[in-house]
Coordinates of C-alpha atoms in Angstrom, one line a residue:
X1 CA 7.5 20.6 93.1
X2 CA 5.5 18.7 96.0
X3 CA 2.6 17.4 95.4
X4 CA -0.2 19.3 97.1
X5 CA -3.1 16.5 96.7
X6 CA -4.7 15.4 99.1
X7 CA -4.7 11.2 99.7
X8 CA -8.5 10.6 98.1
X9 CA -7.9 12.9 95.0
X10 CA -4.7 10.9 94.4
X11 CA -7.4 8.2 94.7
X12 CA -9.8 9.6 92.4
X13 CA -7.1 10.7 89.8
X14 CA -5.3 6.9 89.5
X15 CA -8.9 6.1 88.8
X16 CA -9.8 8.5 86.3
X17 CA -8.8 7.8 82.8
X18 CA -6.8 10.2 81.2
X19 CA -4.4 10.4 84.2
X20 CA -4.7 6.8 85.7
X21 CA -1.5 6.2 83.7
X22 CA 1.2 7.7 82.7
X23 CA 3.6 5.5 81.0
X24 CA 3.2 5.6 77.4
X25 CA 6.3 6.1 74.9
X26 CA 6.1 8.3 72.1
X27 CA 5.6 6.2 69.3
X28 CA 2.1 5.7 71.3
X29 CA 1.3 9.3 70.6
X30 CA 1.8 8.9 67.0
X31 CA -1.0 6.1 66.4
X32 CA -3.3 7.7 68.7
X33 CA -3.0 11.1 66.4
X34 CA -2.9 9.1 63.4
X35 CA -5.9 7.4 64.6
X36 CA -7.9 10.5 66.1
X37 CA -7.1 12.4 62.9
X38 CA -7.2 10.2 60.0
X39 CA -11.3 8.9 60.3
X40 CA -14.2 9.2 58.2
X41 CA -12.9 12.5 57.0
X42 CA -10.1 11.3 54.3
X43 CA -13.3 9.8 52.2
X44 CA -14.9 12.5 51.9
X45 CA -12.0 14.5 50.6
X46 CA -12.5 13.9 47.0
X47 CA -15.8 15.4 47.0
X48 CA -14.9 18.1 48.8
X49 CA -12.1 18.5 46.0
X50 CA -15.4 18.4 43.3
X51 CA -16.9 21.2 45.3
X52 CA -14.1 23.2 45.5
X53 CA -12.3 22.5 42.4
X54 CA -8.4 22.4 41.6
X55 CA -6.7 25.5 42.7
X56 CA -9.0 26.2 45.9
X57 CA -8.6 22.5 46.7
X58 CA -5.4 21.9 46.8
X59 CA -4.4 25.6 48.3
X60 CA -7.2 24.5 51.0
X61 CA -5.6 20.9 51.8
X62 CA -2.2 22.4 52.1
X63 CA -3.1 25.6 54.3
X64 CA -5.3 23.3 56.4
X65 CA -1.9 20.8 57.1
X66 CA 0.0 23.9 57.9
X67 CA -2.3 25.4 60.3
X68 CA -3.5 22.5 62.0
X69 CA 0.5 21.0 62.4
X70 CA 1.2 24.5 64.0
X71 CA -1.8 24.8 66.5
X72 CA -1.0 21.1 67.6
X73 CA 2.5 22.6 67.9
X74 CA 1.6 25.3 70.0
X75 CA -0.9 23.1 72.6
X76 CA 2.3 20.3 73.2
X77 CA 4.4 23.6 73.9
X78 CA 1.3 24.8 76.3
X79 CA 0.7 21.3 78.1
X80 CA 3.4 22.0 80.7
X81 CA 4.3 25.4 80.2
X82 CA 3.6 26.5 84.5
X83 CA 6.4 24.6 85.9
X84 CA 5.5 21.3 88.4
X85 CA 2.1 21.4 86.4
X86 CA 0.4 19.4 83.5
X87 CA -2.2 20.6 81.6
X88 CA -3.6 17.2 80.8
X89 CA -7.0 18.0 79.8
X90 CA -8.1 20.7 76.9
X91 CA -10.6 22.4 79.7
X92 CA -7.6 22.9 81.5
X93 CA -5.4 24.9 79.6
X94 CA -8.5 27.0 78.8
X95 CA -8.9 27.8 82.3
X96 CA -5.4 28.9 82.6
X97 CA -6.0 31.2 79.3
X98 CA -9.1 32.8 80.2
X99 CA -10.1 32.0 84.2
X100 CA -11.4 29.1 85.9
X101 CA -14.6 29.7 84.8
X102 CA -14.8 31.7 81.8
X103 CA -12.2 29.0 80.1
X104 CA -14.8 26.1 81.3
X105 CA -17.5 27.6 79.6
X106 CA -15.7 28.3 76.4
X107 CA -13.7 25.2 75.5
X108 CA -16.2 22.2 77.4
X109 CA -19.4 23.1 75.3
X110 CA -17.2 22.9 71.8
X111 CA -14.7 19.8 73.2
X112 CA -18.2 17.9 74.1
X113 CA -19.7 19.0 71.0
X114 CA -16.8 18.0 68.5
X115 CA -16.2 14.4 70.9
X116 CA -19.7 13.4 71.0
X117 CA -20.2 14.6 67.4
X118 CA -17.4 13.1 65.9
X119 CA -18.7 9.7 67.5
X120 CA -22.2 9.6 66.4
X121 CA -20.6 10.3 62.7
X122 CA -18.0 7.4 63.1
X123 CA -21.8 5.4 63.9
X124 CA -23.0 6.1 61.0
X125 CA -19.4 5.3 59.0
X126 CA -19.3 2.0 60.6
X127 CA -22.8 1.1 59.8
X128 CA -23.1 2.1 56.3
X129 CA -19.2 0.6 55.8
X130 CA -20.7 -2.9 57.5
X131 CA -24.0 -2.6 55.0
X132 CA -21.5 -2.2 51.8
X133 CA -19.5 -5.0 52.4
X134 CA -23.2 -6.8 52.9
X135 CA -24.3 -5.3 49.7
X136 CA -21.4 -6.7 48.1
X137 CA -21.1 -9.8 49.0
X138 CA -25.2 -10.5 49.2
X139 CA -26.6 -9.4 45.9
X140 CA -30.2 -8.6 45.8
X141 CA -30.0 -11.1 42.5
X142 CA -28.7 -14.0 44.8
X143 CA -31.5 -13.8 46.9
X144 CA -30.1 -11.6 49.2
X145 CA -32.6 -9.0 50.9
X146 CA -31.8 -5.2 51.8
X147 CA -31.0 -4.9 55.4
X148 CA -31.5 -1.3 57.0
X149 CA -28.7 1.1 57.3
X150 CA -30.4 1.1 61.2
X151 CA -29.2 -2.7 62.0
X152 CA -25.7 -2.3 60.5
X153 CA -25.0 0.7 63.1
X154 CA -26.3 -1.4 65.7
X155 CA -23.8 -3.8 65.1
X156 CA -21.4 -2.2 64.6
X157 CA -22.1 -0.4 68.3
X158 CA -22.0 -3.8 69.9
X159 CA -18.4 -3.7 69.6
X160 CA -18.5 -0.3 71.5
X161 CA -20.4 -2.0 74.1
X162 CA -17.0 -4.1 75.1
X163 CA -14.2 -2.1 74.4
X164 CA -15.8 1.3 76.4
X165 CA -15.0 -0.5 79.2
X166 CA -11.2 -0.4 78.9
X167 CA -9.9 2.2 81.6
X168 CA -7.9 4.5 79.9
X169 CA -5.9 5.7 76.8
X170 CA -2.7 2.8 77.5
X171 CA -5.2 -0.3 77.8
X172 CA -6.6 0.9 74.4
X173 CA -3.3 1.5 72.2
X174 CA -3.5 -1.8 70.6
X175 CA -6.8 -1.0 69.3
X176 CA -5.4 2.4 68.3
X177 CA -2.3 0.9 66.8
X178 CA -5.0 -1.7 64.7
X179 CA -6.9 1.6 64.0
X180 CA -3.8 3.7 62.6
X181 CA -2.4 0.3 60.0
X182 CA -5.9 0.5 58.8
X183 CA -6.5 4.3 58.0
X184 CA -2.8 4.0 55.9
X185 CA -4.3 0.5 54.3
X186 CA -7.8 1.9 53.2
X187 CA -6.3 5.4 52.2
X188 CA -4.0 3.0 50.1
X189 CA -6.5 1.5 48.5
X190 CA -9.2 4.4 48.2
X191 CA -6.2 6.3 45.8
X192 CA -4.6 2.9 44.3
X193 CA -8.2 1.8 43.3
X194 CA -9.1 5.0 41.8
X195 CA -5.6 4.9 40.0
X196 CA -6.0 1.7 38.3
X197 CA -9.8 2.5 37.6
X198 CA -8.1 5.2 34.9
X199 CA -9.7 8.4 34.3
X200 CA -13.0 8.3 33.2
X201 CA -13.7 9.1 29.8
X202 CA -16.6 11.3 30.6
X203 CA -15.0 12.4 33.6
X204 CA -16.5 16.4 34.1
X205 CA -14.5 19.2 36.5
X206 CA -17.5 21.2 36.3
X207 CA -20.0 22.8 38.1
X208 CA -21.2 20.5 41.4
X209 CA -24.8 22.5 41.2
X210 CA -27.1 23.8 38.4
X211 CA -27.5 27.2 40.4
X212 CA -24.8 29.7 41.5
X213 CA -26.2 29.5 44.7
X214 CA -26.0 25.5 44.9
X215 CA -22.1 26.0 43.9
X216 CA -21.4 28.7 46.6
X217 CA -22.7 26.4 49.1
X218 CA -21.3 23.3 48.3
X219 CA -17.8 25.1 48.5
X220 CA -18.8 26.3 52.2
X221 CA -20.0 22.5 52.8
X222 CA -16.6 21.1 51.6
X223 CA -14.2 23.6 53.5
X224 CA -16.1 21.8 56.5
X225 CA -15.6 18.7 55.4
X226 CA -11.3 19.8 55.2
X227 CA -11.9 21.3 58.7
X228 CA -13.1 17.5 59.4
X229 CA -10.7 15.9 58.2
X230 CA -7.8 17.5 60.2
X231 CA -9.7 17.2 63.6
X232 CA -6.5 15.4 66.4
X233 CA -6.4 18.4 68.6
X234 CA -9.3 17.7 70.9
X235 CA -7.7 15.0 72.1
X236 CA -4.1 15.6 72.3
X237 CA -3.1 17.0 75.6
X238 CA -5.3 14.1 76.5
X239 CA -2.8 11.7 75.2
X240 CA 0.7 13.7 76.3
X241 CA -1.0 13.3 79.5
X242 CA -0.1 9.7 79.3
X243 CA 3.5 10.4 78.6
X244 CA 5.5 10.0 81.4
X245 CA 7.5 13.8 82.2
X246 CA 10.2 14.9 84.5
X247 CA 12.0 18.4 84.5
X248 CA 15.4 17.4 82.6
X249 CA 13.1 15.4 80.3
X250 CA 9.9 17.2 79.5
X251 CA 6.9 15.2 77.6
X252 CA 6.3 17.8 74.8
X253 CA 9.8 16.2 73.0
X254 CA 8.6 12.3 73.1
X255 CA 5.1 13.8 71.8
X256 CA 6.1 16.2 68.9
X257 CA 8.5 13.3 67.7
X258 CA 4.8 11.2 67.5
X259 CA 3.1 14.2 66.3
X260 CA 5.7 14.8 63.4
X261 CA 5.3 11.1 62.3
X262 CA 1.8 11.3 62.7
X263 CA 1.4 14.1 60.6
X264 CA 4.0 12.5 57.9
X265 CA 1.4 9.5 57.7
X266 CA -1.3 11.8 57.5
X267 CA 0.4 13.9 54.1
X268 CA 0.6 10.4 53.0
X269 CA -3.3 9.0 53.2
X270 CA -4.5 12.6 52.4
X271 CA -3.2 14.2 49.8
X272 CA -3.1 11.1 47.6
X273 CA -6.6 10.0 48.0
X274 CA -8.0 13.6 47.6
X275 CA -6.7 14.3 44.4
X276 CA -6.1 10.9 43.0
X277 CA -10.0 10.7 43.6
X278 CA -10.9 14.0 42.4
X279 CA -8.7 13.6 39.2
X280 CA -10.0 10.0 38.4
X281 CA -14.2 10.5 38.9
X282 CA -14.2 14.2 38.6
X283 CA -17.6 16.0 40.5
X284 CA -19.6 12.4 40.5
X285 CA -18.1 11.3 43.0
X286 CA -19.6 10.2 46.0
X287 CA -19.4 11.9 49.9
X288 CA -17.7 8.8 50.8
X289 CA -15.1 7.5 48.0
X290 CA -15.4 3.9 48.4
X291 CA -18.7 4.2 47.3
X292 CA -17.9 5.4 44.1
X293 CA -15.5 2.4 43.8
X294 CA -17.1 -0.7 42.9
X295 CA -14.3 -2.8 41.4
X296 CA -12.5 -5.0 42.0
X297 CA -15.0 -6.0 44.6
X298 CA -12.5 -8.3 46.9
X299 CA -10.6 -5.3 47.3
X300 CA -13.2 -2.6 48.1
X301 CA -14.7 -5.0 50.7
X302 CA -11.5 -5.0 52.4
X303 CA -11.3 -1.7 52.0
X304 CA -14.7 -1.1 54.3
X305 CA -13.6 -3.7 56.6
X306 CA -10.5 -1.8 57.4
X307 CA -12.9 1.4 57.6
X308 CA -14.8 -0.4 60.3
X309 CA -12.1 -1.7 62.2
X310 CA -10.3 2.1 62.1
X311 CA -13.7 3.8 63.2
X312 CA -13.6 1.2 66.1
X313 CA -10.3 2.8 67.1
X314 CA -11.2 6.4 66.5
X315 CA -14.9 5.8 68.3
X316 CA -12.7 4.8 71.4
X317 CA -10.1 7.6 71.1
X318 CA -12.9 10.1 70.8
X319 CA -14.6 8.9 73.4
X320 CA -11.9 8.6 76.1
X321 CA -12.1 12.4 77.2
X322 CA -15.8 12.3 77.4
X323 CA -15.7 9.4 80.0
X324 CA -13.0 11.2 81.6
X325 CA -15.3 14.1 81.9
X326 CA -18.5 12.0 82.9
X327 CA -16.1 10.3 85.7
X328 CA -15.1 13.4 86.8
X329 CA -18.8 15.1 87.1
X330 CA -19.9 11.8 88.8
X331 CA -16.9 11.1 91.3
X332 CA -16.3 15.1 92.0
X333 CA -18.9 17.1 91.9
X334 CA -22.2 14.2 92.5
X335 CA -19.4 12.4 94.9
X336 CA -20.3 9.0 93.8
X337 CA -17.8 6.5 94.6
X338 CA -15.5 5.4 92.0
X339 CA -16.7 2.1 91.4
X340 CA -16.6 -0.4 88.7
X341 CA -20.6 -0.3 88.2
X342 CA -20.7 3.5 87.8
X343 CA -17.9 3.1 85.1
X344 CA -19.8 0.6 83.5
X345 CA -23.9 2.0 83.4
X346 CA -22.3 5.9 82.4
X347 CA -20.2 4.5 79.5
X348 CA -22.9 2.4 78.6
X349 CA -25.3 5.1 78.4
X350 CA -23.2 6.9 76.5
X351 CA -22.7 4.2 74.0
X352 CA -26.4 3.9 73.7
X353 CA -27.1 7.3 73.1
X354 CA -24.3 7.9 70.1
X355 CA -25.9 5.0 68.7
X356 CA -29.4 6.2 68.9
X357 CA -28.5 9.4 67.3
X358 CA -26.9 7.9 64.3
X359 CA -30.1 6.0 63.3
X360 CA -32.0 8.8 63.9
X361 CA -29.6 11.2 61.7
X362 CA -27.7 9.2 59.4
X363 CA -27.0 11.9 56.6
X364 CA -23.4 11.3 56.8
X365 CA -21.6 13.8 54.2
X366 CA -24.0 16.7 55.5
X367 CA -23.0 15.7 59.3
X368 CA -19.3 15.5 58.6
X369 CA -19.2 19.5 57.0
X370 CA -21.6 21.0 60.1
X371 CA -19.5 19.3 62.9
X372 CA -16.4 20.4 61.0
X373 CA -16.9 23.8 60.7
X374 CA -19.0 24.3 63.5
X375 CA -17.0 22.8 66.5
X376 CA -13.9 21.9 64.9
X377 CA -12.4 25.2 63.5
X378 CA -13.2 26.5 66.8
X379 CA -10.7 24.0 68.9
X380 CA -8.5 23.0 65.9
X381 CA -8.0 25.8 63.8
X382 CA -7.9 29.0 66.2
X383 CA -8.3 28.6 69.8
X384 CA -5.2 27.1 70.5
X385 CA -4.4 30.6 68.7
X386 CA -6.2 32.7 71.6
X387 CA -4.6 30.8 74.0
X388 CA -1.1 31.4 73.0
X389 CA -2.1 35.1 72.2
X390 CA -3.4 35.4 75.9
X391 CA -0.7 33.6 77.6
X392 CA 2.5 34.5 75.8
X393 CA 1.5 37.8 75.2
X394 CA 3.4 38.5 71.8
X395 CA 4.7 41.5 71.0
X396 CA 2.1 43.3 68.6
X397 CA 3.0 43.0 64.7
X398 CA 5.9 40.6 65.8
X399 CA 6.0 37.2 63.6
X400 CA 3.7 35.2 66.5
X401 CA 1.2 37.7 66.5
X402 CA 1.0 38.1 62.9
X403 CA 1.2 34.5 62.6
X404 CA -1.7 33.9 65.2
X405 CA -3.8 36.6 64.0
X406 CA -4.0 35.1 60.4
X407 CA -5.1 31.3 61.5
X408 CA -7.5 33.0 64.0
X409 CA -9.1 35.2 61.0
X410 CA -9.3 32.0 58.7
X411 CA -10.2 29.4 61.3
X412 CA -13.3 32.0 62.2
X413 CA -14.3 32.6 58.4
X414 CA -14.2 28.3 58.5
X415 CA -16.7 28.5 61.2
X416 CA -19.2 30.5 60.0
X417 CA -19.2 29.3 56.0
X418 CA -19.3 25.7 56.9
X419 CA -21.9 24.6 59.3
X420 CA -23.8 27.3 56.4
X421 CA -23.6 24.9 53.7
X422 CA -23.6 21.6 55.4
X423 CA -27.0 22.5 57.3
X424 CA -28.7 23.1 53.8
X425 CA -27.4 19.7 52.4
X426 CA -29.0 18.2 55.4
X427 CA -32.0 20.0 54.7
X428 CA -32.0 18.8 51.4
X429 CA -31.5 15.2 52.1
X430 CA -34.0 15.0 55.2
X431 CA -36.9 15.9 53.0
X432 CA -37.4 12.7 51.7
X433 CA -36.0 11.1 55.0
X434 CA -38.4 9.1 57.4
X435 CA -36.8 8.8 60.9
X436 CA -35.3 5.0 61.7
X437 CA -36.4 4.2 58.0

């Protein structure tokens, strides 16, 4: 199919940086998944497990792998489904689905909401994995004083301040590649830690809440967290974008191979620290497992150290669609010129501003369950769903409709219980909160 663009767009494209490159393989797509699914979320699994207990926990982690591996399914299928086209941006195939501008307005808001989100929260995991490692190698009884969550996550943005100036999704796969060994190391030693910790004598199953109330929304708060944790799809046409694609060889084969693996890894760091976790520490443990862990103390430092280096890749993964989409408002529609300046003040800006927000609001288990329900069941769990539904057209009570029907019913139920319960444990833990504290 000619190409029908005209000599500046080309331009403006090779410049932009989800399609300035297109020559990734497919083992790439594998580390970026692994790395833009596997984040803070695994951590906070365990608890989540304590909140929902054994049966609904496990039937939860297992639907949720199910679901999400099929919706990712369906949006490689969907990336170049109009011959001589390539859906390489989530907005995109929205506005195929529903209209050019009707499909802006319904996937942008959630894809900004989930990106930027998802950043400010891997803030506040870098920062308060930077201030344990402190914690544990400075004790107060050496002499050591207690440094502010606020300067750790100021730190730990510095790094940000660098590596957001990479162009595009190729020029950061070694950091992504760093990124992926680290979420299989740390999830290694979250499970194998808890493992050789032994059960705890007084370990208790029970209730997570004096009050029946408390209970039922703590199990709304942790079905967000499990929405969290499964969270690759807002950024993977994004990265088949990068894989190169002719008609006799299509991308969506190279990037279901990675997407398979991915999800292989991802069984693999899940499933073992959720229930290892839950089984060993029972409902005390802590939003964020490592935490709870405090020995052997060599070990758990290293632990947060790979946590910091992973959140480094994720941060960067995250944010690689949002700078597309701030290039993209400021080349195309303000028609600034795509210079290296205007690259570098709008990405530091952003920077700056997920930074800001994450001292401001650093109540990190209570983030992790409202930005999973609210914004991620949306784009993870049911409107790659919709799309199908509205492009494909299934034939009504046929196996794709029924199929589609069911992960639209439960990703909606997801988005309305969750944000429920995580907005009252934020409530809850910002009463006695004093901003930049």
């Amino acid at each position: 199919m000619a190409d029908v663009r005209s000599e500046e767009q080309k331009k403006i494209d090779e410049w932009l940086p989800i399609t300035s490159s297109r020559s990734a393989k497919w083992w790439y797509s594998t580390f970026h998944n692994v790395t833009a699914m596997v984040g803070a979320g695994v951590l906070s699994l365990p608890s989540a497990m304590a909140q929902l207990g054994w049966g609904p926990g496990v039937t939860v982690l297992v639907l949720s792998w199910i679901i999400t591996l099929y919706t990712l399914w369906q949006m490689v299928e969907m990336h170049e489904m109009v011959p001589g086209k390539r859906f390489d941006r989530y907005h995109e195939l929205g506005q195929h689905a529903f209209g050019e501008k009707l499909g802006l307005w319904i996937v942008v808001p959630q894809q900004v909401i989930v990106e930027v989100g998802v950043d400010i929260v891997f803030m506040v995991t870098g920062g308060r994995s930077l201030q344990k490692v402190h914690d544990l190698v400075c004790k107060p009884g050496d002499g050591c004083k207690k440094i502010k969550l606020s300067y750790f996550i100021m730190i730990f943005a510095s790094v940000h301040f660098v590596l957001s100036h990479l162009p595009n999704f190729d020029s950061i796969s070694g950091v992504s590649l760093a990124a992926a060994v680290m979420s299989l190391s740390y999830s290694t030693i979250g499970w194998a830690a808890s493992a050789s910790k032994g059960v705890q004598p007084d370990v208790n199953y029970g209730r997570t809440d004096e009050t029946d109330l408390g209970v039922v929304f703590n199990f709304f708060t942790a079905l967000g967290d499990v929405a969290f944790a499964y969270a690759g799809h807002n950024v993977v046409l994004e990265i088949q974008a990068t894989i190169p694609s002719t008609p006799e060889k299509p991308s969506k084969g190279p990037m279901w191979r990675g997407v398979v693996v991915a999800y292989i890894v991802v069984a693999v760091c899940y499933f073992p620290v959720a229930l290892v976790g839950y089984l060993v520490l029972g409902k005390d443990v802590e939003d964020n497992i490592l935490i709870s862990l405090q020995k052997p103390t060599w070990l758990i430092i290293m632990a947060n150290l790979f946590v910091v280096v992973h959140v480094i890749g994720s941060y960067q993964i995250y944010a690689m669609p949002v700078f597309d989409m701030l290039e993209t408002l400021l080349v195309k529609r303000l028609k600034f010129k795509p210079t290296w300046y205007l690259r570098f003040i709008s990405r530091n800006i952003y920077v700056a501003f997920t930074m800001f927000f994450a001292i401001a609001f650093p109540f990190f288990g209570g983030l992790l369950g409202f930005f999973g329900g609210f914004a991620f069941a949306p784009t993870t769990y049911f409107l790659p769903c919709i799309m199908w539904l509205a492009i494909y057209k299934p034939r009504r009570f046929s196996l794709s409709w029924i199929i589609n029907w069911i992960c639209i019913i439960l990703g909606v139920l997801l988005m309305i219980l969750a944000p429920i319960g995580a907005l009252r444990s934020i409530i809850i833990k910002a009463k006695g909160y004093t901003f930049f504290s």
